[in-house]
PDB file of C-alpha atoms in Angstrom:
ATOM      1  CA  UNK A   1     102.411 110.291  91.178  1.00  0.00           C
ATOM      2  CA  UNK A   2     101.699 107.330  89.025  1.00  0.00           C
ATOM      3  CA  UNK A   3      99.019 104.998  90.239  1.00  0.00           C
ATOM      4  CA  UNK A   4     101.350 102.077  89.565  1.00  0.00           C
ATOM      5  CA  UNK A   5     104.035 103.002  92.142  1.00  0.00           C
ATOM      6  CA  UNK A   6     101.406 104.022  94.696  1.00  0.00           C
ATOM      7  CA  UNK A   7      99.691 100.687  94.252  1.00  0.00           C
ATOM      8  CA  UNK A   8     102.997  98.787  94.480  1.00  0.00           C
ATOM      9  CA  UNK A   9     104.012 100.569  97.686  1.00  0.00           C
ATOM     10  CA  UNK A  10     100.646 100.025  99.359  1.00  0.00           C
ATOM     11  CA  UNK A  11     100.562  96.400  98.257  1.00  0.00           C
ATOM     12  CA  UNK A  12     104.096  95.558  99.417  1.00  0.00           C
ATOM     13  CA  UNK A  13     103.782  97.487 102.704  1.00  0.00           C
ATOM     14  CA  UNK A  14     100.647  95.620 103.817  1.00  0.00           C
ATOM     15  CA  UNK A  15     102.300  95.000 107.212  1.00  0.00           C
ATOM     16  CA  UNK A  16     103.922  98.454 107.352  1.00  0.00           C
ATOM     17  CA  UNK A  17     101.343 101.182 106.621  1.00  0.00           C
ATOM     18  CA  UNK A  18     103.446 103.872 108.330  1.00  0.00           C
ATOM     19  CA  UNK A  19     106.383 103.051 106.057  1.00  0.00           C
ATOM     20  CA  UNK A  20     104.113 103.195 103.010  1.00  0.00           C
ATOM     21  CA  UNK A  21     102.940 106.641 104.085  1.00  0.00           C
ATOM     22  CA  UNK A  22     106.514 107.805 104.645  1.00  0.00           C
ATOM     23  CA  UNK A  23     107.711 106.575 101.249  1.00  0.00           C
ATOM     24  CA  UNK A  24     104.700 108.095  99.477  1.00  0.00           C
ATOM     25  CA  UNK A  25     105.357 111.437 101.194  1.00  0.00           C
ATOM     26  CA  UNK A  26     108.999 111.295 100.153  1.00  0.00           C
ATOM     27  CA  UNK A  27     107.999 110.587  96.561  1.00  0.00           C
ATOM     28  CA  UNK A  28     105.594 113.537  96.580  1.00  0.00           C
ATOM     29  CA  UNK A  29     108.420 115.795  97.772  1.00  0.00           C
ATOM     30  CA  UNK A  30     110.567 114.712  94.840  1.00  0.00           C
ATOM     31  CA  UNK A  31     108.603 117.016  92.527  1.00  0.00           C
ATOM     32  CA  UNK A  32     109.786 120.084  94.395  1.00  0.00           C
ATOM     33  CA  UNK A  33     112.979 118.933  96.125  1.00  0.00           C
ATOM     34  CA  UNK A  34     115.541 117.156  93.971  1.00  0.00           C
ATOM     35  CA  UNK A  35     117.744 116.499  97.029  1.00  0.00           C
ATOM     36  CA  UNK A  36     115.299 113.669  97.775  1.00  0.00           C
ATOM     37  CA  UNK A  37     116.749 111.693  94.869  1.00  0.00           C
ATOM     38  CA  UNK A  38     120.026 113.370  93.818  1.00  0.00           C
ATOM     39  CA  UNK A  39     123.424 113.023  95.455  1.00  0.00           C
ATOM     40  CA  UNK A  40     125.936 115.869  95.799  1.00  0.00           C
ATOM     41  CA  UNK A  41     127.182 115.209  92.258  1.00  0.00           C
ATOM     42  CA  UNK A  42     123.714 115.755  90.813  1.00  0.00           C
ATOM     43  CA  UNK A  43     123.252 112.069  90.001  1.00  0.00           C
ATOM     44  CA  UNK A  44     120.473 109.725  91.054  1.00  0.00           C
ATOM     45  CA  UNK A  45     121.489 108.587  94.551  1.00  0.00           C
ATOM     46  CA  UNK A  46     120.694 104.919  94.013  1.00  0.00           C
ATOM     47  CA  UNK A  47     122.887 102.754  91.793  1.00  0.00           C
ATOM     48  CA  UNK A  48     120.663 102.930  88.728  1.00  0.00           C
ATOM     49  CA  UNK A  49     120.719 104.788  85.434  1.00  0.00           C
ATOM     50  CA  UNK A  50     117.515 106.736  84.967  1.00  0.00           C
ATOM     51  CA  UNK A  51     116.449 109.934  83.227  1.00  0.00           C
ATOM     52  CA  UNK A  52     116.446 112.399  86.135  1.00  0.00           C
ATOM     53  CA  UNK A  53     114.484 114.868  84.009  1.00  0.00           C
ATOM     54  CA  UNK A  54     111.553 112.434  83.809  1.00  0.00           C
ATOM     55  CA  UNK A  55     109.853 113.013  87.174  1.00  0.00           C
ATOM     56  CA  UNK A  56     107.475 110.050  86.681  1.00  0.00           C
ATOM     57  CA  UNK A  57     110.461 107.733  86.184  1.00  0.00           C
ATOM     58  CA  UNK A  58     112.242 109.302  89.173  1.00  0.00           C
ATOM     59  CA  UNK A  59     109.186 108.748  91.386  1.00  0.00           C
ATOM     60  CA  UNK A  60     108.751 105.166  90.209  1.00  0.00           C
ATOM     61  CA  UNK A  61     112.364 104.216  90.896  1.00  0.00           C
ATOM     62  CA  UNK A  62     112.517 106.207  94.110  1.00  0.00           C
ATOM     63  CA  UNK A  63     109.633 104.074  95.398  1.00  0.00           C
ATOM     64  CA  UNK A  64     111.203 100.846  94.139  1.00  0.00           C
ATOM     65  CA  UNK A  65     114.624 101.698  95.567  1.00  0.00           C
ATOM     66  CA  UNK A  66     113.205 102.712  98.950  1.00  0.00           C
ATOM     67  CA  UNK A  67     111.342  99.381  99.171  1.00  0.00           C
ATOM     68  CA  UNK A  68     114.553  97.579  98.211  1.00  0.00           C
ATOM     69  CA  UNK A  69     116.430  99.459 100.951  1.00  0.00           C
ATOM     70  CA  UNK A  70     113.818  98.392 103.492  1.00  0.00           C
ATOM     71  CA  UNK A  71     114.150  94.760 102.407  1.00  0.00           C
ATOM     72  CA  UNK A  72     110.520  94.577 101.325  1.00  0.00           C
ATOM     73  CA  UNK A  73     111.526  94.035  97.698  1.00  0.00           C
ATOM     74  CA  UNK A  74     114.352  91.952  96.306  1.00  0.00           C
ATOM     75  CA  UNK A  75     116.225  92.461  93.062  1.00  0.00           C
ATOM     76  CA  UNK A  76     118.214  89.646  91.526  1.00  0.00           C
ATOM     77  CA  UNK A  77     120.049  89.230  88.260  1.00  0.00           C
ATOM     78  CA  UNK A  78     118.388  87.266  85.472  1.00  0.00           C
ATOM     79  CA  UNK A  79     121.224  84.707  85.734  1.00  0.00           C
ATOM     80  CA  UNK A  80     120.404  83.909  89.368  1.00  0.00           C
ATOM     81  CA  UNK A  81     119.074  80.509  90.275  1.00  0.00           C
ATOM     82  CA  UNK A  82     115.975  79.383  92.106  1.00  0.00           C
ATOM     83  CA  UNK A  83     117.931  78.975  95.360  1.00  0.00           C
ATOM     84  CA  UNK A  84     118.549  82.747  95.311  1.00  0.00           C
ATOM     85  CA  UNK A  85     114.831  83.358  94.787  1.00  0.00           C
ATOM     86  CA  UNK A  86     113.962  81.002  97.644  1.00  0.00           C
ATOM     87  CA  UNK A  87     116.400  82.777  99.969  1.00  0.00           C
ATOM     88  CA  UNK A  88     115.038  86.224  99.071  1.00  0.00           C
ATOM     89  CA  UNK A  89     111.404  85.183  99.481  1.00  0.00           C
ATOM     90  CA  UNK A  90     112.033  83.621 102.883  1.00  0.00           C
ATOM     91  CA  UNK A  91     113.996  86.674 104.008  1.00  0.00           C
ATOM     92  CA  UNK A  92     111.104  88.942 102.985  1.00  0.00           C
ATOM     93  CA  UNK A  93     108.675  86.735 104.937  1.00  0.00           C
ATOM     94  CA  UNK A  94     110.957  87.111 107.956  1.00  0.00           C
ATOM     95  CA  UNK A  95     111.248  90.901 107.545  1.00  0.00           C
ATOM     96  CA  UNK A  96     107.445  91.073 107.402  1.00  0.00           C
ATOM     97  CA  UNK A  97     107.214  89.049 110.636  1.00  0.00           C
ATOM     98  CA  UNK A  98     105.461  86.226 108.815  1.00  0.00           C
ATOM     99  CA  UNK A  99     106.715  83.219 110.734  1.00  0.00           C
ATOM    100  CA  UNK A 100     104.237  80.580 109.592  1.00  0.00           C
ATOM    101  CA  UNK A 101     105.059  80.654 105.875  1.00  0.00           C
ATOM    102  CA  UNK A 102     108.227  79.776 104.016  1.00  0.00           C
ATOM    103  CA  UNK A 103     109.061  78.590 100.539  1.00  0.00           C
ATOM    104  CA  UNK A 104     111.071  75.503  99.721  1.00  0.00           C
ATOM    105  CA  UNK A 105     111.597  75.122  96.004  1.00  0.00           C
ATOM    106  CA  UNK A 106     111.720  71.441  95.042  1.00  0.00           C
ATOM    107  CA  UNK A 107     115.047  70.202  93.712  1.00  0.00           C
ATOM    108  CA  UNK A 108     113.383  68.855  90.570  1.00  0.00           C
ATOM    109  CA  UNK A 109     112.528  72.419  89.536  1.00  0.00           C
ATOM    110  CA  UNK A 110     115.617  72.741  87.398  1.00  0.00           C
ATOM    111  CA  UNK A 111     114.188  75.389  85.128  1.00  0.00           C
ATOM    112  CA  UNK A 112     116.064  78.550  84.279  1.00  0.00           C
ATOM    113  CA  UNK A 113     114.844  81.571  86.179  1.00  0.00           C
ATOM    114  CA  UNK A 114     112.042  83.307  84.289  1.00  0.00           C
ATOM    115  CA  UNK A 115     108.772  85.100  84.908  1.00  0.00           C
ATOM    116  CA  UNK A 116     107.177  81.658  84.799  1.00  0.00           C
ATOM    117  CA  UNK A 117     109.265  80.641  87.841  1.00  0.00           C
ATOM    118  CA  UNK A 118     107.484  83.253  89.955  1.00  0.00           C
ATOM    119  CA  UNK A 119     104.072  82.144  88.666  1.00  0.00           C
ATOM    120  CA  UNK A 120     104.993  78.546  89.539  1.00  0.00           C
ATOM    121  CA  UNK A 121     105.898  79.613  93.083  1.00  0.00           C
ATOM    122  CA  UNK A 122     102.536  81.365  93.449  1.00  0.00           C
ATOM    123  CA  UNK A 123     100.548  78.497  91.930  1.00  0.00           C
ATOM    124  CA  UNK A 124     102.354  75.573  93.578  1.00  0.00           C
ATOM    125  CA  UNK A 125     104.042  76.764  96.761  1.00  0.00           C
ATOM    126  CA  UNK A 126     101.979  79.711  98.002  1.00  0.00           C
ATOM    127  CA  UNK A 127      98.572  78.548  96.787  1.00  0.00           C
ATOM    128  CA  UNK A 128      97.460  77.578 100.325  1.00  0.00           C
ATOM    129  CA  UNK A 129      98.623  80.824 101.910  1.00  0.00           C
ATOM    130  CA  UNK A 130      97.189  84.338 101.891  1.00  0.00           C
ATOM    131  CA  UNK A 131     100.352  85.588 100.113  1.00  0.00           C
ATOM    132  CA  UNK A 132     101.729  85.774  96.620  1.00  0.00           C
ATOM    133  CA  UNK A 133     104.821  87.063  94.886  1.00  0.00           C
ATOM    134  CA  UNK A 134     104.457  90.353  93.040  1.00  0.00           C
ATOM    135  CA  UNK A 135     106.894  90.569  90.127  1.00  0.00           C
ATOM    136  CA  UNK A 136     107.587  94.158  89.086  1.00  0.00           C
ATOM    137  CA  UNK A 137     108.711  95.074  85.574  1.00  0.00           C
ATOM    138  CA  UNK A 138     111.477  97.688  85.788  1.00  0.00           C
ATOM    139  CA  UNK A 139     112.494  97.324  82.126  1.00  0.00           C
ATOM    140  CA  UNK A 140     115.761  95.665  83.088  1.00  0.00           C
ATOM    141  CA  UNK A 141     117.466  92.302  82.905  1.00  0.00           C
ATOM    142  CA  UNK A 142     116.922  91.811  86.630  1.00  0.00           C
ATOM    143  CA  UNK A 143     113.881  90.594  88.524  1.00  0.00           C
ATOM    144  CA  UNK A 144     112.331  92.782  91.223  1.00  0.00           C
ATOM    145  CA  UNK A 145     109.782  91.076  93.428  1.00  0.00           C
ATOM    146  CA  UNK A 146     108.077  91.263  96.784  1.00  0.00           C
ATOM    147  CA  UNK A 147     105.408  89.636  98.896  1.00  0.00           C
ATOM    148  CA  UNK A 148     101.835  90.897  98.835  1.00  0.00           C
ATOM    149  CA  UNK A 149      98.493  89.691 100.109  1.00  0.00           C
ATOM    150  CA  UNK A 150      96.642  87.604  97.571  1.00  0.00           C
ATOM    151  CA  UNK A 151      93.407  89.561  97.400  1.00  0.00           C
ATOM    152  CA  UNK A 152      91.777  87.049  95.043  1.00  0.00           C
ATOM    153  CA  UNK A 153      91.437  84.413  97.777  1.00  0.00           C
TER     154      UNK A 153
END
C-alpha cells in the first residue's frame, strides 16, 4: 500500500482510529479480492474512471472514496464557489464532533476557487485552531479535501 494513502487515511481519521483501521484493512484485501472494489459488471464500484489493473491506483482511490462515503472528505467541482467550500468544511467539522470550530468565509473573498483558496482558509480562518484543511491531488478537475490536525502548531 502506498504510504501516501495510508498517511491520508490516518491523518483524516484522527477522531476515528477504528474507521482508519477498517479502511486500511479493506484496502489491503483489495490485492487479493477484487470484489472489494469491483461491482457485478467488473467495473470500479465508485463513480470514477480508474485503471483497475493498477493496484496502487485502485488502493489510492478506494481509500479516497471510502473517506468520501464516510463524509470525512469532500469533493467539489473546480467551478464551485467558496460558499460550497465553507458548507463542506463546516459539515466535516460537525461529522468529526468538533463543535467549537467553524469557518465563515468573508464576503470580500471574491476570488475564484483555487488551491490558493484552501491555503487562505488555513492561514486566515483556521490559524488559531488546531486544525487545517488537507487538499488532496487526485489528478482531476475537482478538489478533494478534508480536515486534519495541524501538527506544526
